Amino acid sequence: MIDLLYFAWVRESIGIGHERATPPDDVADVAGLIDWLAMRGGGYAEALGDKTRLRAAVDQLFVPLDASIAGAREIALFPPVTGG
Amino acid sequence: MIRVLVTEAAIDIAAELVALERAGGGAVATLTGLVRDDGGVEELFLEHYPVATEKALSDLAAEAAQRWSLAAATVIHRVGAMAPGERIVFVGAAAAHRAAALEACAFLIDRLKTDAPFWKRETRGQDARWVGERDSDRDAADRWKRS
């Protein structure tokens, strides 16, 4: 089980900020996880359909989308950050 | 001394400045960011990724403290709902001399914009929209990369 966190418009499109899921074994990296979640359709497809608009963190560290999710406990998906 | 805070409360600049001045350096530089009106913004809402935000800010402050031999570094960011004119972010650096304090201060605010998980949503009337990434912010952060 992986804790999945969504922020900003990703959270709003999906409709929740947190859930737990167990991706199938052939989902190896963040990009694969995004594709797998997007297949759920609806708000997931809307939020996750265009990976160029997404950034990710694995166990609270920013990572590129080709980063492995092996052993990850928490994965966050969000738009580019806009603080400051 | 490193101080990092993510808070819904207003930022008390006077207290932060006093703390920086007591760190024992010869120079203190600070930057305060204010919520802009930007064509009729009524509310700016700041969302963040708890724990990851504090870690990102602590890492940045530690990097600045090491790189410029700071006596103190402070990074404070507000979250939640704010109105134009309110303070949204405060960074400060205390160092032996002005150049280190000024550079560290610029480093902290430039890198905070690209490295810390905050997201802004602007509301104008009935229209609420998430602010997009700015290339100029990325360029500003990139200039601190060591070659």
CSV table of C-alpha atoms in Angstrom, one decimal:
chain,number,residue,atom,x,y,z
A,1,MET,CA,0.0,0.0,0.0
A,2,ILE,CA,1.2,3.5,-0.9
A,3,ASP,CA,-0.1,6.7,0.5
A,4,LEU,CA,-1.0,9.0,-2.5
A,5,LEU,CA,-1.2,12.7,-1.9
A,6,TYR,CA,-2.6,15.3,-4.4
A,7,PHE,CA,-2.2,19.1,-4.2
A,8,ALA,CA,-3.6,22.2,-5.8
A,9,TRP,CA,-5.6,21.6,-9.0
A,10,VAL,CA,-4.6,18.0,-9.1
A,11,ARG,CA,-6.4,17.6,-5.7
A,12,GLU,CA,-9.4,19.6,-6.9
A,13,SER,CA,-9.8,17.6,-10.2
A,14,ILE,CA,-9.5,14.2,-8.5
A,15,GLY,CA,-11.7,15.3,-5.6
A,16,ILE,CA,-9.6,14.1,-2.7
A,17,GLY,CA,-6.2,15.0,-1.2
A,18,HIS,CA,-5.2,11.6,0.0
A,19,GLU,CA,-5.9,7.9,-0.6
A,20,ARG,CA,-4.1,4.6,-0.3
A,21,ALA,CA,-3.5,2.3,-3.2
A,22,THR,CA,-1.6,-0.8,-4.3
A,23,PRO,CA,-0.3,-0.4,-7.9
A,24,PRO,CA,0.2,-3.6,-9.9
A,25,ASP,CA,3.7,-5.0,-10.1
A,26,ASP,CA,4.4,-3.8,-13.6
A,27,VAL,CA,4.1,-0.1,-12.4
A,28,ALA,CA,7.8,0.7,-11.8
A,29,ASP,CA,8.1,4.4,-11.9
A,30,VAL,CA,6.2,7.6,-11.1
A,31,ALA,CA,5.1,8.0,-14.8
A,32,GLY,CA,3.7,4.5,-14.8
A,33,LEU,CA,1.8,5.2,-11.6
A,34,ILE,CA,0.3,8.4,-13.2
A,35,ASP,CA,-0.8,6.4,-16.3
A,36,TRP,CA,-2.3,3.7,-14.1
A,37,LEU,CA,-4.2,6.2,-12.0
A,38,ALA,CA,-5.4,8.2,-15.1
A,39,MET,CA,-7.0,5.0,-16.4
A,40,ARG,CA,-9.6,5.3,-13.7
A,41,GLY,CA,-11.1,8.1,-15.9
A,42,GLY,CA,-13.1,11.1,-14.7
A,43,GLY,CA,-11.2,13.5,-12.5
A,44,TYR,CA,-8.1,11.3,-12.6
A,45,ALA,CA,-7.9,11.4,-16.3
A,46,GLU,CA,-8.5,15.1,-16.3
A,47,ALA,CA,-5.8,15.8,-13.7
A,48,LEU,CA,-3.2,13.3,-14.8
A,49,GLY,CA,-3.7,13.1,-18.6
A,50,ASP,CA,-0.9,15.5,-19.4
A,51,LYS,CA,2.3,14.6,-17.6
A,52,THR,CA,4.2,17.7,-18.7
A,53,ARG,CA,2.0,19.6,-16.3
A,54,LEU,CA,2.9,17.4,-13.3
A,55,ARG,CA,5.6,17.2,-10.7
A,56,ALA,CA,6.2,14.5,-8.1
A,57,ALA,CA,7.7,13.7,-4.7
A,58,VAL,CA,8.6,10.2,-3.5
A,59,ASP,CA,8.7,10.0,0.3
A,60,GLN,CA,8.8,13.8,0.4
A,61,LEU,CA,11.7,14.3,-2.0
A,62,PHE,CA,11.2,16.0,-5.4
A,63,VAL,CA,11.9,13.4,-8.1
A,64,PRO,CA,11.7,13.3,-11.9
A,65,LEU,CA,8.8,11.3,-13.3
A,66,ASP,CA,11.1,8.4,-14.3
A,67,ALA,CA,12.0,7.8,-10.7
A,68,SER,CA,11.4,4.3,-9.3
A,69,ILE,CA,8.5,3.8,-6.9
A,70,ALA,CA,10.0,0.6,-5.5
A,71,GLY,CA,9.7,0.6,-1.7
A,72,ALA,CA,7.9,4.0,-1.7
A,73,ARG,CA,5.6,4.7,1.2
A,74,GLU,CA,4.3,8.1,0.1
A,75,ILE,CA,4.0,9.6,-3.4
A,76,ALA,CA,2.7,13.1,-4.0
A,77,LEU,CA,1.5,14.4,-7.4
A,78,PHE,CA,1.1,18.1,-8.0
A,79,PRO,CA,1.6,21.0,-10.4
A,80,PRO,CA,4.8,23.0,-10.6
A,81,VAL,CA,5.3,24.9,-7.3
A,82,THR,CA,4.4,28.6,-7.0
A,83,GLY,CA,5.4,29.8,-3.5
A,84,GLY,CA,7.3,32.8,-2.4
B,1,MET,CA,21.0,29.5,14.2
B,2,ILE,CA,18.4,28.4,11.7
B,3,ARG,CA,14.7,29.3,12.0
B,4,VAL,CA,12.1,27.9,9.7
B,5,LEU,CA,8.4,28.4,10.1
B,6,VAL,CA,5.3,27.7,8.0
B,7,THR,CA,2.3,29.4,9.6
B,8,GLU,CA,-1.2,30.7,9.1
B,9,ALA,CA,-0.5,33.6,11.5
B,10,ALA,CA,0.7,37.1,10.4
B,11,ILE,CA,4.5,37.5,10.2
B,12,ASP,CA,6.0,39.6,13.0
B,13,ILE,CA,8.9,41.3,11.2
B,14,ALA,CA,10.1,43.3,14.2
B,15,ALA,CA,10.6,40.2,16.3
B,16,GLU,CA,12.3,38.3,13.5
B,17,LEU,CA,14.7,41.2,12.8
B,18,VAL,CA,15.6,41.4,16.5
B,19,ALA,CA,16.4,37.7,16.5
B,20,LEU,CA,18.6,38.1,13.4
B,21,GLU,CA,20.4,41.1,14.9
B,22,ARG,CA,21.2,39.1,18.1
B,23,ALA,CA,22.9,36.3,16.2
B,24,GLY,CA,26.3,38.0,16.4
B,25,GLY,CA,26.9,39.0,12.8
B,26,GLY,CA,27.9,42.4,11.5
B,27,ALA,CA,25.2,42.6,8.8
B,28,VAL,CA,21.6,41.6,8.5
B,29,ALA,CA,19.7,41.4,5.1
B,30,THR,CA,16.0,40.6,4.8
B,31,LEU,CA,13.4,40.3,2.1
B,32,THR,CA,9.7,40.5,2.7
B,33,GLY,CA,7.2,39.3,0.0
B,34,LEU,CA,3.8,41.0,0.0
B,35,VAL,CA,0.6,39.7,-1.7
B,36,ARG,CA,0.1,41.6,-4.9
B,37,ASP,CA,-3.2,43.0,-6.1
B,38,ASP,CA,-2.4,41.8,-9.7
B,39,GLY,CA,-5.5,43.1,-11.4
B,40,GLY,CA,-8.1,42.7,-8.7
B,41,VAL,CA,-7.0,39.8,-6.6
B,42,GLU,CA,-9.3,39.7,-3.5
B,43,GLU,CA,-7.8,36.6,-1.9
B,44,LEU,CA,-4.6,34.7,-2.3
B,45,PHE,CA,-4.8,31.1,-0.9
B,46,LEU,CA,-1.6,29.2,-0.2
B,47,GLU,CA,-1.6,25.5,-0.1
B,48,HIS,CA,1.4,23.4,0.9
B,49,TYR,CA,2.7,19.9,1.5
B,50,PRO,CA,3.1,19.7,5.3
B,51,VAL,CA,6.3,18.3,6.6
B,52,ALA,CA,7.8,18.3,3.1
B,53,THR,CA,7.6,22.1,3.1
B,54,GLU,CA,9.4,22.4,6.4
B,55,LYS,CA,12.1,20.0,5.2
B,56,ALA,CA,12.6,21.9,1.9
B,57,LEU,CA,12.9,25.2,3.8
B,58,SER,CA,15.2,23.8,6.4
B,59,ASP,CA,17.5,22.3,3.7
B,60,LEU,CA,17.6,25.7,1.9
B,61,ALA,CA,18.4,27.5,5.1
B,62,ALA,CA,21.1,25.0,6.0
B,63,GLU,CA,22.7,25.3,2.5
B,64,ALA,CA,22.7,29.1,2.8
B,65,ALA,CA,24.2,29.0,6.3
B,66,GLN,CA,27.0,26.7,5.1
B,67,ARG,CA,27.7,28.5,1.8
B,68,TRP,CA,27.9,32.0,3.2
B,69,SER,CA,29.0,31.1,6.8
B,70,LEU,CA,25.9,32.7,8.2
B,71,ALA,CA,25.4,33.5,11.9
B,72,ALA,CA,21.7,33.1,11.4
B,73,ALA,CA,19.1,32.3,8.6
B,74,THR,CA,15.4,32.7,8.9
B,75,VAL,CA,12.7,31.5,6.4
B,76,ILE,CA,9.0,32.1,7.2
B,77,HIS,CA,6.2,31.4,4.8
B,78,ARG,CA,2.5,32.0,5.4
B,79,VAL,CA,-0.2,29.5,4.3
B,80,GLY,CA,-3.9,29.7,4.1
B,81,ALA,CA,-6.0,32.8,2.9
B,82,MET,CA,-4.4,36.2,2.6
B,83,ALA,CA,-5.4,39.6,1.2
B,84,PRO,CA,-3.4,41.9,-1.0
B,85,GLY,CA,-0.8,43.9,1.0
B,86,GLU,CA,-0.3,41.1,3.6
B,87,ARG,CA,3.1,39.6,4.2
B,88,ILE,CA,3.4,36.2,2.5
B,89,VAL,CA,7.1,35.4,3.0
B,90,PHE,CA,10.1,36.6,4.9
B,91,VAL,CA,13.7,35.6,4.6
B,92,GLY,CA,16.6,36.9,6.5
B,93,ALA,CA,20.3,36.3,6.8
B,94,ALA,CA,22.9,37.5,9.4
B,95,ALA,CA,26.5,37.3,8.4
B,96,ALA,CA,29.9,38.9,9.3
B,97,HIS,CA,29.7,41.3,6.3
B,98,ARG,CA,27.0,42.7,3.9
B,99,ALA,CA,27.9,40.8,0.8
B,100,ALA,CA,27.3,37.4,2.4
B,101,ALA,CA,24.1,38.6,4.0
B,102,LEU,CA,22.7,40.1,0.8
B,103,GLU,CA,23.7,37.1,-1.4
B,104,ALA,CA,22.3,34.6,1.1
B,105,CYS,CA,19.1,36.5,1.3
B,106,ALA,CA,18.7,36.5,-2.6
B,107,PHE,CA,19.6,32.8,-2.7
B,108,LEU,CA,16.9,31.9,-0.1
B,109,ILE,CA,14.1,33.7,-1.8
B,110,ASP,CA,15.1,32.6,-5.4
B,111,ARG,CA,15.4,29.0,-4.4
B,112,LEU,CA,12.3,28.9,-2.2
B,113,LYS,CA,10.2,29.7,-5.2
B,114,THR,CA,11.3,26.6,-7.1
B,115,ASP,CA,12.3,24.2,-4.3
B,116,ALA,CA,9.5,24.4,-1.7
B,117,PRO,CA,6.1,22.8,-2.2
B,118,PHE,CA,3.7,25.7,-2.1
B,119,TRP,CA,0.9,26.5,-4.5
B,120,LYS,CA,-0.9,29.8,-4.9
B,121,ARG,CA,-4.6,30.2,-5.9
B,122,GLU,CA,-5.9,33.7,-6.7
B,123,THR,CA,-9.5,34.7,-6.4
B,124,ARG,CA,-11.0,37.6,-8.3
B,125,GLY,CA,-14.8,37.8,-7.8
B,126,GLN,CA,-16.2,34.4,-8.6
B,127,ASP,CA,-13.1,33.3,-10.5
B,128,ALA,CA,-10.5,31.2,-8.6
B,129,ARG,CA,-7.5,30.0,-10.5
B,130,TRP,CA,-4.2,28.3,-9.6
B,131,VAL,CA,-1.1,30.4,-10.5
B,132,GLY,CA,1.1,28.9,-13.1
B,133,GLU,CA,4.9,28.3,-13.0
B,134,ARG,CA,7.0,31.3,-14.2
B,135,ASP,CA,10.1,30.7,-16.4
B,136,SER,CA,11.7,33.8,-14.8
B,137,ASP,CA,11.5,32.2,-11.4
B,138,ARG,CA,13.2,29.1,-12.7
B,139,ASP,CA,16.0,31.2,-14.3
B,140,ALA,CA,16.5,33.1,-11.0
B,141,ALA,CA,16.9,29.9,-9.1
B,142,ASP,CA,19.2,28.4,-11.6
B,143,ARG,CA,21.7,31.2,-11.3
B,144,TRP,CA,22.6,29.8,-7.8
B,145,LYS,CA,23.7,26.4,-9.1
B,146,ARG,CA,27.3,25.8,-8.7
B,147,SER,CA,29.2,24.9,-11.9
